[in-house]
Amino acid sequence: QVQLVESGGGLVEAGGSLRLSCVASGFTLDYYAVGWFRQAPGKEREGIACIFKNDGSKYYADSVQGRVTISRDSGKNRVYLQIDSLKPEDTAVYYCATDFEDIATMCRTDLYDWWGQGTQVTVSS
């Protein structure tokens, strides 16, 4: 069964850190671009960090630049998102997604076609 499952979200105080995990089953995550996206209440889903398959290049949105790191763990078929210096405005549901059509060269939601169920991150002030 092809599946993406996120974990690692929770309630954290401003200034804290979290490491989100996205584990794949039924396919090898290394073969595809993977992105982390988030959606806050009343806002559109946005791509915040993506890692591309060909050269392993990475993209970070301006809103999180310098505070997040996306990485792969090939042995565990996972992609992580480390988020540091969390702010209340980081509160959102965080999703990982992959691009089975193999077209993603940008971190846009419309280019990713297989999504996890999301994990809630809440940052208190």
mmCIF file of N, CA and C in Angstrom:
data_model
loop_
_atom_site.group_PDB
_atom_site.id
_atom_site.type_symbol
_atom_site.label_atom_id
_atom_site.label_comp_id
_atom_site.label_asym_id
_atom_site.label_seq_id
_atom_site.Cartn_x
_atom_site.Cartn_y
_atom_site.Cartn_z
ATOM 1 N N GLN A 1 0.851 -1.199 0.000
ATOM 2 C CA GLN A 1 0.000 0.000 0.000
ATOM 3 C C GLN A 1 0.878 1.237 0.000
ATOM 4 N N VAL A 2 0.631 2.117 -0.958
ATOM 5 C CA VAL A 2 1.393 3.358 -1.062
ATOM 6 C C VAL A 2 0.877 4.351 -0.030
ATOM 7 N N GLN A 3 1.781 4.834 0.776
ATOM 8 C CA GLN A 3 1.336 5.696 1.866
ATOM 9 C C GLN A 3 2.459 6.623 2.310
ATOM 10 N N LEU A 4 2.093 7.823 2.717
ATOM 11 C CA LEU A 4 2.981 8.758 3.385
ATOM 12 C C LEU A 4 2.376 9.068 4.740
ATOM 13 N N VAL A 5 3.194 9.004 5.772
ATOM 14 C CA VAL A 5 2.687 9.279 7.111
ATOM 15 C C VAL A 5 3.621 10.262 7.802
ATOM 16 N N GLU A 6 3.054 11.374 8.250
ATOM 17 C CA GLU A 6 3.822 12.380 8.981
ATOM 18 C C GLU A 6 3.694 12.137 10.484
ATOM 19 N N SER A 7 4.704 12.554 11.201
ATOM 20 C CA SER A 7 4.665 12.510 12.660
ATOM 21 C C SER A 7 5.620 13.566 13.196
ATOM 22 N N GLY A 8 5.539 13.793 14.498
ATOM 23 C CA GLY A 8 6.474 14.707 15.137
ATOM 24 C C GLY A 8 5.896 16.060 15.498
ATOM 25 N N GLY A 9 4.663 16.318 15.114
ATOM 26 C CA GLY A 9 4.050 17.584 15.473
ATOM 27 C C GLY A 9 3.685 17.616 16.944
ATOM 28 N N GLY A 10 3.227 18.770 17.385
ATOM 29 C CA GLY A 10 2.825 18.904 18.773
ATOM 30 C C GLY A 10 2.736 20.344 19.182
ATOM 31 N N LEU A 11 2.631 20.545 20.490
ATOM 32 C CA LEU A 11 2.567 21.879 21.078
ATOM 33 C C LEU A 11 3.945 22.241 21.601
ATOM 34 N N VAL A 12 4.432 23.383 21.189
ATOM 35 C CA VAL A 12 5.765 23.813 21.608
ATOM 36 C C VAL A 12 5.747 25.310 21.875
ATOM 37 N N GLU A 13 6.591 25.752 22.770
ATOM 38 C CA GLU A 13 6.684 27.178 23.056
ATOM 39 C C GLU A 13 7.494 27.896 21.984
ATOM 40 N N ALA A 14 7.202 29.145 21.805
ATOM 41 C CA ALA A 14 7.971 29.958 20.862
ATOM 42 C C ALA A 14 9.456 29.880 21.201
ATOM 43 N N GLY A 15 10.254 29.741 20.163
ATOM 44 C CA GLY A 15 11.693 29.598 20.341
ATOM 45 C C GLY A 15 12.160 28.159 20.378
ATOM 46 N N GLY A 16 11.222 27.242 20.499
ATOM 47 C CA GLY A 16 11.563 25.831 20.552
ATOM 48 C C GLY A 16 11.793 25.233 19.186
ATOM 49 N N SER A 17 12.006 23.918 19.179
ATOM 50 C CA SER A 17 12.303 23.193 17.945
ATOM 51 C C SER A 17 11.450 21.939 17.845
ATOM 52 N N LEU A 18 11.259 21.509 16.621
ATOM 53 C CA LEU A 18 10.584 20.247 16.355
ATOM 54 C C LEU A 18 11.269 19.586 15.168
ATOM 55 N N ARG A 19 11.218 18.267 15.145
ATOM 56 C CA ARG A 19 11.636 17.542 13.959
ATOM 57 C C ARG A 19 10.454 16.723 13.477
ATOM 58 N N LEU A 20 9.971 17.076 12.304
ATOM 59 C CA LEU A 20 8.876 16.339 11.690
ATOM 60 C C LEU A 20 9.446 15.231 10.820
ATOM 61 N N SER A 21 8.730 14.132 10.781
ATOM 62 C CA SER A 21 9.166 12.970 10.010
ATOM 63 C C SER A 21 8.083 12.574 9.022
ATOM 64 N N CYS A 22 8.504 12.185 7.850
ATOM 65 C CA CYS A 22 7.595 11.688 6.818
ATOM 66 C C CYS A 22 8.141 10.346 6.359
ATOM 67 N N VAL A 23 7.412 9.288 6.649
ATOM 68 C CA VAL A 23 7.859 7.953 6.261
ATOM 69 C C VAL A 23 6.983 7.433 5.125
ATOM 70 N N ALA A 24 7.633 6.809 4.172
ATOM 71 C CA ALA A 24 6.925 6.261 3.015
ATOM 72 C C ALA A 24 6.829 4.751 3.120
ATOM 73 N N SER A 25 5.728 4.211 2.636
ATOM 74 C CA SER A 25 5.583 2.772 2.509
ATOM 75 C C SER A 25 5.042 2.458 1.124
ATOM 76 N N GLY A 26 5.479 1.329 0.585
ATOM 77 C CA GLY A 26 5.006 0.921 -0.725
ATOM 78 C C GLY A 26 5.795 1.481 -1.890
ATOM 79 N N PHE A 27 6.764 2.347 -1.620
ATOM 80 C CA PHE A 27 7.611 2.900 -2.676
ATOM 81 C C PHE A 27 8.866 3.478 -2.025
ATOM 82 N N THR A 28 9.864 3.784 -2.872
ATOM 83 C CA THR A 28 11.136 4.315 -2.375
ATOM 84 C C THR A 28 11.148 5.821 -2.521
ATOM 85 N N LEU A 29 11.231 6.490 -1.392
ATOM 86 C CA LEU A 29 11.115 7.942 -1.380
ATOM 87 C C LEU A 29 12.272 8.630 -2.117
ATOM 88 N N ASP A 30 13.424 7.994 -2.139
ATOM 89 C CA ASP A 30 14.593 8.577 -2.799
ATOM 90 C C ASP A 30 14.377 8.849 -4.280
ATOM 91 N N TYR A 31 13.451 8.145 -4.881
ATOM 92 C CA TYR A 31 13.257 8.252 -6.327
ATOM 93 C C TYR A 31 12.458 9.484 -6.735
ATOM 94 N N TYR A 32 11.967 10.218 -5.746
ATOM 95 C CA TYR A 32 11.045 11.306 -6.052
ATOM 96 C C TYR A 32 11.400 12.581 -5.286
ATOM 97 N N ALA A 33 10.958 13.693 -5.852
ATOM 98 C CA ALA A 33 11.004 14.938 -5.088
ATOM 99 C C ALA A 33 10.019 14.835 -3.921
ATOM 100 N N VAL A 34 10.392 15.438 -2.818
ATOM 101 C CA VAL A 34 9.538 15.427 -1.627
ATOM 102 C C VAL A 34 9.449 16.848 -1.098
ATOM 103 N N GLY A 35 8.276 17.221 -0.693
ATOM 104 C CA GLY A 35 8.090 18.555 -0.146
ATOM 105 C C GLY A 35 7.372 18.536 1.183
ATOM 106 N N TRP A 36 7.668 19.559 1.975
ATOM 107 C CA TRP A 36 6.907 19.839 3.196
ATOM 108 C C TRP A 36 6.077 21.097 2.934
ATOM 109 N N PHE A 37 4.818 20.994 3.242
ATOM 110 C CA PHE A 37 3.873 22.079 3.039
ATOM 111 C C PHE A 37 3.137 22.318 4.348
ATOM 112 N N ARG A 38 2.568 23.495 4.476
ATOM 113 C CA ARG A 38 1.788 23.751 5.683
ATOM 114 C C ARG A 38 0.551 24.576 5.338
ATOM 115 N N GLN A 39 -0.455 24.403 6.159
ATOM 116 C CA GLN A 39 -1.690 25.164 5.978
ATOM 117 C C GLN A 39 -2.188 25.630 7.323
ATOM 118 N N ALA A 40 -2.213 26.947 7.476
ATOM 119 C CA ALA A 40 -2.740 27.555 8.684
ATOM 120 C C ALA A 40 -4.231 27.818 8.490
ATOM 121 N N PRO A 41 -4.980 27.932 9.564
ATOM 122 C CA PRO A 41 -6.416 28.189 9.448
ATOM 123 C C PRO A 41 -6.690 29.430 8.613
ATOM 124 N N GLY A 42 -7.572 29.277 7.637
ATOM 125 C CA GLY A 42 -7.959 30.398 6.805
ATOM 126 C C GLY A 42 -6.955 30.799 5.749
ATOM 127 N N LYS A 43 -5.881 30.045 5.621
ATOM 128 C CA LYS A 43 -4.840 30.386 4.639
ATOM 129 C C LYS A 43 -4.662 29.255 3.641
ATOM 130 N N GLU A 44 -4.058 29.586 2.520
ATOM 131 C CA GLU A 44 -3.765 28.583 1.517
ATOM 132 C C GLU A 44 -2.572 27.731 1.949
ATOM 133 N N ARG A 45 -2.562 26.515 1.423
ATOM 134 C CA ARG A 45 -1.421 25.645 1.693
ATOM 135 C C ARG A 45 -0.204 26.192 0.951
ATOM 136 N N GLU A 46 0.925 26.213 1.642
ATOM 137 C CA GLU A 46 2.149 26.757 1.053
ATOM 138 C C GLU A 46 3.288 25.765 1.167
ATOM 139 N N GLY A 47 4.136 25.771 0.174
ATOM 140 C CA GLY A 47 5.330 24.949 0.210
ATOM 141 C C GLY A 47 6.422 25.661 0.976
ATOM 142 N N ILE A 48 6.993 25.011 1.986
ATOM 143 C CA ILE A 48 8.023 25.652 2.782
ATOM 144 C C ILE A 48 9.397 25.029 2.592
ATOM 145 N N ALA A 49 9.465 23.782 2.205
ATOM 146 C CA ALA A 49 10.764 23.145 1.987
ATOM 147 C C ALA A 49 10.590 21.950 1.075
ATOM 148 N N CYS A 50 11.424 21.871 0.068
ATOM 149 C CA CYS A 50 11.380 20.754 -0.862
ATOM 150 C C CYS A 50 12.790 20.272 -1.157
ATOM 151 N N ILE A 51 12.888 18.975 -1.396
ATOM 152 C CA ILE A 51 14.163 18.394 -1.801
ATOM 153 C C ILE A 51 13.922 17.636 -3.096
ATOM 154 N N PHE A 52 14.757 17.899 -4.075
ATOM 155 C CA PHE A 52 14.535 17.379 -5.413
ATOM 156 C C PHE A 52 15.425 16.179 -5.651
ATOM 157 N N LYS A 53 14.996 15.322 -6.575
ATOM 158 C CA LYS A 53 15.637 14.027 -6.677
ATOM 159 C C LYS A 53 16.930 14.044 -7.476
ATOM 160 N N ASN A 54 17.022 14.846 -8.527
ATOM 161 C CA ASN A 54 18.131 14.719 -9.451
ATOM 162 C C ASN A 54 19.471 15.072 -8.835
ATOM 163 N N ASP A 55 19.537 16.230 -8.193
ATOM 164 C CA ASP A 55 20.806 16.662 -7.622
ATOM 165 C C ASP A 55 20.724 16.885 -6.121
ATOM 166 N N GLY A 56 19.564 16.523 -5.561
ATOM 167 C CA GLY A 56 19.397 16.708 -4.125
ATOM 168 C C GLY A 56 19.305 18.154 -3.715
ATOM 169 N N SER A 57 19.081 19.039 -4.682
ATOM 170 C CA SER A 57 18.987 20.450 -4.330
ATOM 171 C C SER A 57 17.757 20.681 -3.462
ATOM 172 N N LYS A 58 17.787 21.773 -2.716
ATOM 173 C CA LYS A 58 16.739 22.075 -1.753
ATOM 174 C C LYS A 58 16.201 23.483 -1.973
ATOM 175 N N TYR A 59 14.957 23.624 -1.629
ATOM 176 C CA TYR A 59 14.300 24.922 -1.673
ATOM 177 C C TYR A 59 13.720 25.211 -0.301
ATOM 178 N N TYR A 60 13.864 26.459 0.132
ATOM 179 C CA TYR A 60 13.228 26.906 1.375
ATOM 180 C C TYR A 60 12.469 28.201 1.114
ATOM 181 N N ALA A 61 11.263 28.269 1.636
ATOM 182 C CA ALA A 61 10.489 29.495 1.502
ATOM 183 C C ALA A 61 11.120 30.605 2.342
ATOM 184 N N ASP A 62 10.909 31.832 1.910
ATOM 185 C CA ASP A 62 11.475 32.969 2.647
ATOM 186 C C ASP A 62 10.992 33.002 4.093
ATOM 187 N N SER A 63 9.763 32.556 4.298
ATOM 188 C CA SER A 63 9.172 32.634 5.645
ATOM 189 C C SER A 63 9.879 31.733 6.659
ATOM 190 N N VAL A 64 10.621 30.748 6.173
ATOM 191 C CA VAL A 64 11.291 29.808 7.085
ATOM 192 C C VAL A 64 12.794 29.728 6.842
ATOM 193 N N GLN A 65 13.286 30.477 5.888
ATOM 194 C CA GLN A 65 14.706 30.438 5.528
ATOM 195 C C GLN A 65 15.589 30.663 6.751
ATOM 196 N N GLY A 66 16.548 29.790 6.928
ATOM 197 C CA GLY A 66 17.459 29.908 8.059
ATOM 198 C C GLY A 66 16.971 29.220 9.322
ATOM 199 N N ARG A 67 15.722 28.768 9.314
ATOM 200 C CA ARG A 67 15.163 28.123 10.511
ATOM 201 C C ARG A 67 14.794 26.669 10.280
ATOM 202 N N VAL A 68 14.768 26.232 9.030
ATOM 203 C CA VAL A 68 14.368 24.864 8.739
ATOM 204 C C VAL A 68 15.422 24.155 7.891
ATOM 205 N N THR A 69 15.447 22.838 8.052
ATOM 206 C CA THR A 69 16.328 21.994 7.253
ATOM 207 C C THR A 69 15.550 20.765 6.827
ATOM 208 N N ILE A 70 15.556 20.495 5.530
ATOM 209 C CA ILE A 70 14.938 19.285 5.011
ATOM 210 C C ILE A 70 16.044 18.292 4.686
ATOM 211 N N SER A 71 15.817 17.034 5.029
ATOM 212 C CA SER A 71 16.854 16.037 4.784
ATOM 213 C C SER A 71 16.219 14.673 4.534
ATOM 214 N N ARG A 72 16.986 13.835 3.843
ATOM 215 C CA ARG A 72 16.533 12.470 3.584
ATOM 216 C C ARG A 72 17.290 11.488 4.481
ATOM 217 N N ASP A 73 16.622 10.402 4.836
ATOM 218 C CA ASP A 73 17.265 9.256 5.458
ATOM 219 C C ASP A 73 16.903 8.063 4.588
ATOM 220 N N SER A 74 17.778 7.749 3.648
ATOM 221 C CA SER A 74 17.472 6.712 2.672
ATOM 222 C C SER A 74 17.244 5.357 3.326
ATOM 223 N N GLY A 75 18.033 5.069 4.355
ATOM 224 C CA GLY A 75 17.926 3.771 5.008
ATOM 225 C C GLY A 75 16.578 3.541 5.667
ATOM 226 N N LYS A 76 15.952 4.641 6.087
ATOM 227 C CA LYS A 76 14.666 4.538 6.775
ATOM 228 C C LYS A 76 13.503 4.976 5.886
ATOM 229 N N ASN A 77 13.820 5.301 4.630
ATOM 230 C CA ASN A 77 12.785 5.720 3.678
ATOM 231 C C ASN A 77 11.968 6.888 4.236
ATOM 232 N N ARG A 78 12.694 7.857 4.791
ATOM 233 C CA ARG A 78 12.066 9.000 5.443
ATOM 234 C C ARG A 78 12.639 10.313 4.939
ATOM 235 N N VAL A 79 11.856 11.343 5.105
ATOM 236 C CA VAL A 79 12.326 12.711 4.924
ATOM 237 C C VAL A 79 11.962 13.470 6.199
ATOM 238 N N TYR A 80 12.909 14.256 6.676
ATOM 239 C CA TYR A 80 12.703 15.013 7.904
ATOM 240 C C TYR A 80 12.604 16.505 7.604
ATOM 241 N N LEU A 81 11.925 17.201 8.500
ATOM 242 C CA LEU A 81 11.926 18.659 8.494
ATOM 243 C C LEU A 81 12.257 19.122 9.914
ATOM 244 N N GLN A 82 13.437 19.663 10.062
ATOM 245 C CA GLN A 82 13.855 20.239 11.336
ATOM 246 C C GLN A 82 13.445 21.702 11.340
ATOM 247 N N ILE A 83 12.698 22.110 12.340
ATOM 248 C CA ILE A 83 12.265 23.503 12.450
ATOM 249 C C ILE A 83 12.778 24.054 13.772
ATOM 250 N N ASP A 84 13.560 25.101 13.702
ATOM 251 C CA ASP A 84 14.112 25.750 14.889
ATOM 252 C C ASP A 84 13.519 27.151 15.052
ATOM 253 N N SER A 85 13.724 27.715 16.224
ATOM 254 C CA SER A 85 13.261 29.084 16.515
ATOM 255 C C SER A 85 11.798 29.259 16.106
ATOM 256 N N LEU A 86 10.980 28.333 16.555
ATOM 257 C CA LEU A 86 9.570 28.358 16.171
ATOM 258 C C LEU A 86 8.874 29.626 16.635
ATOM 259 N N LYS A 87 7.952 30.088 15.794
ATOM 260 C CA LYS A 87 7.187 31.294 16.071
ATOM 261 C C LYS A 87 5.699 30.944 16.076
ATOM 262 N N PRO A 88 4.888 31.730 16.761
ATOM 263 C CA PRO A 88 3.445 31.456 16.738
ATOM 264 C C PRO A 88 2.876 31.389 15.329
ATOM 265 N N GLU A 89 3.438 32.154 14.409
ATOM 266 C CA GLU A 89 2.933 32.120 13.033
ATOM 267 C C GLU A 89 3.307 30.854 12.282
ATOM 268 N N ASP A 90 4.088 29.997 12.892
ATOM 269 C CA ASP A 90 4.375 28.684 12.308
ATOM 270 C C ASP A 90 3.264 27.679 12.605
ATOM 271 N N THR A 91 2.305 28.075 13.421
ATOM 272 C CA THR A 91 1.201 27.181 13.753
ATOM 273 C C THR A 91 0.419 26.818 12.499
ATOM 274 N N ALA A 92 0.297 25.519 12.239
ATOM 275 C CA ALA A 92 -0.342 25.038 11.015
ATOM 276 C C ALA A 92 -0.376 23.513 11.039
ATOM 277 N N VAL A 93 -1.100 22.955 10.093
ATOM 278 C CA VAL A 93 -0.976 21.529 9.815
ATOM 279 C C VAL A 93 0.115 21.369 8.766
ATOM 280 N N TYR A 94 1.058 20.501 9.057
ATOM 281 C CA TYR A 94 2.202 20.282 8.166
ATOM 282 C C TYR A 94 2.015 18.967 7.425
ATOM 283 N N TYR A 95 2.187 19.027 6.113
ATOM 284 C CA TYR A 95 2.007 17.873 5.252
ATOM 285 C C TYR A 95 3.307 17.585 4.499
ATOM 286 N N CYS A 96 3.571 16.316 4.276
ATOM 287 C CA CYS A 96 4.590 15.975 3.296
ATOM 288 C C CYS A 96 3.903 15.430 2.058
ATOM 289 N N ALA A 97 4.569 15.587 0.936
ATOM 290 C CA ALA A 97 3.993 15.157 -0.330
ATOM 291 C C ALA A 97 5.119 14.769 -1.275
ATOM 292 N N THR A 98 4.785 13.911 -2.208
ATOM 293 C CA THR A 98 5.760 13.503 -3.194
ATOM 294 C C THR A 98 5.167 13.626 -4.597
ATOM 295 N N ASP A 99 6.031 13.557 -5.550
ATOM 296 C CA ASP A 99 5.663 13.828 -6.935
ATOM 297 C C ASP A 99 5.835 12.564 -7.773
ATOM 298 N N PHE A 100 4.799 11.752 -7.847
ATOM 299 C CA PHE A 100 4.879 10.511 -8.605
ATOM 300 C C PHE A 100 4.970 10.748 -10.109
ATOM 301 N N GLU A 101 4.503 11.894 -10.566
ATOM 302 C CA GLU A 101 4.561 12.175 -12.005
ATOM 303 C C GLU A 101 5.945 12.637 -12.427
ATOM 304 N N ASP A 102 6.796 12.872 -11.439
ATOM 305 C CA ASP A 102 8.199 13.186 -11.724
ATOM 306 C C ASP A 102 8.352 14.466 -12.530
ATOM 307 N N ILE A 103 7.590 15.499 -12.165
ATOM 308 C CA ILE A 103 7.661 16.766 -12.869
ATOM 309 C C ILE A 103 8.083 17.918 -11.973
ATOM 310 N N ALA A 104 8.144 17.683 -10.683
ATOM 311 C CA ALA A 104 8.351 18.796 -9.755
ATOM 312 C C ALA A 104 9.789 19.305 -9.795
ATOM 313 N N THR A 105 9.929 20.565 -10.148
ATOM 314 C CA THR A 105 11.214 21.253 -10.023
ATOM 315 C C THR A 105 11.065 22.496 -9.167
ATOM 316 N N MET A 106 9.876 22.641 -8.623
ATOM 317 C CA MET A 106 9.592 23.772 -7.745
ATOM 318 C C MET A 106 8.788 23.266 -6.559
ATOM 319 N N CYS A 107 8.649 24.117 -5.584
ATOM 320 C CA CYS A 107 7.965 23.725 -4.349
ATOM 321 C C CYS A 107 6.540 24.263 -4.368
ATOM 322 N N ARG A 108 5.768 23.852 -5.354
ATOM 323 C CA ARG A 108 4.391 24.300 -5.511
ATOM 324 C C ARG A 108 3.447 23.147 -5.254
ATOM 325 N N THR A 109 2.351 23.434 -4.585
ATOM 326 C CA THR A 109 1.429 22.367 -4.194
ATOM 327 C C THR A 109 0.871 21.622 -5.408
ATOM 328 N N ASP A 110 0.668 22.326 -6.525
ATOM 329 C CA ASP A 110 0.039 21.685 -7.683
ATOM 330 C C ASP A 110 0.953 20.686 -8.383
ATOM 331 N N LEU A 111 2.225 20.667 -8.015
ATOM 332 C CA LEU A 111 3.169 19.747 -8.661
ATOM 333 C C LEU A 111 3.325 18.443 -7.884
ATOM 334 N N TYR A 112 2.707 18.336 -6.743
ATOM 335 C CA TYR A 112 2.843 17.163 -5.882
ATOM 336 C C TYR A 112 1.504 16.446 -5.796
ATOM 337 N N ASP A 113 1.530 15.155 -6.026
ATOM 338 C CA ASP A 113 0.263 14.457 -6.209
ATOM 339 C C ASP A 113 -0.030 13.374 -5.192
ATOM 340 N N TRP A 114 0.857 13.132 -4.245
ATOM 341 C CA TRP A 114 0.580 12.133 -3.210
ATOM 342 C C TRP A 114 0.902 12.743 -1.871
ATOM 343 N N TRP A 115 -0.104 12.798 -0.989
ATOM 344 C CA TRP A 115 -0.001 13.550 0.250
ATOM 345 C C TRP A 115 -0.222 12.680 1.472
ATOM 346 N N GLY A 116 0.437 13.045 2.538
ATOM 347 C CA GLY A 116 0.151 12.441 3.821
ATOM 348 C C GLY A 116 -1.067 13.102 4.457
ATOM 349 N N GLN A 117 -1.391 12.642 5.657
ATOM 350 C CA GLN A 117 -2.599 13.131 6.316
ATOM 351 C C GLN A 117 -2.345 14.403 7.131
ATOM 352 N N GLY A 118 -1.090 14.719 7.354
ATOM 353 C CA GLY A 118 -0.742 15.940 8.068
ATOM 354 C C GLY A 118 -0.484 15.719 9.544
ATOM 355 N N THR A 119 0.306 16.617 10.111
ATOM 356 C CA THR A 119 0.567 16.614 11.543
ATOM 357 C C THR A 119 0.462 18.049 12.047
ATOM 358 N N GLN A 120 -0.216 18.233 13.167
ATOM 359 C CA GLN A 120 -0.476 19.577 13.690
ATOM 360 C C GLN A 120 0.730 20.094 14.458
ATOM 361 N N VAL A 121 1.127 21.312 14.154
ATOM 362 C CA VAL A 121 2.146 22.027 14.923
ATOM 363 C C VAL A 121 1.495 23.275 15.496
ATOM 364 N N THR A 122 1.590 23.407 16.800
ATOM 365 C CA THR A 122 1.035 24.576 17.483
ATOM 366 C C THR A 122 2.134 25.217 18.307
ATOM 367 N N VAL A 123 2.356 26.493 18.073
ATOM 368 C CA VAL A 123 3.406 27.220 18.777
ATOM 369 C C VAL A 123 2.757 28.262 19.669
ATOM 370 N N SER A 124 3.012 28.162 20.954
ATOM 371 C CA SER A 124 2.440 29.108 21.906
ATOM 372 C C SER A 124 3.407 30.267 22.130
ATOM 373 N N SER A 125 2.828 31.426 22.369
ATOM 374 C CA SER A 125 3.668 32.626 22.578
ATOM 375 C C SER A 125 4.044 32.799 24.033
#
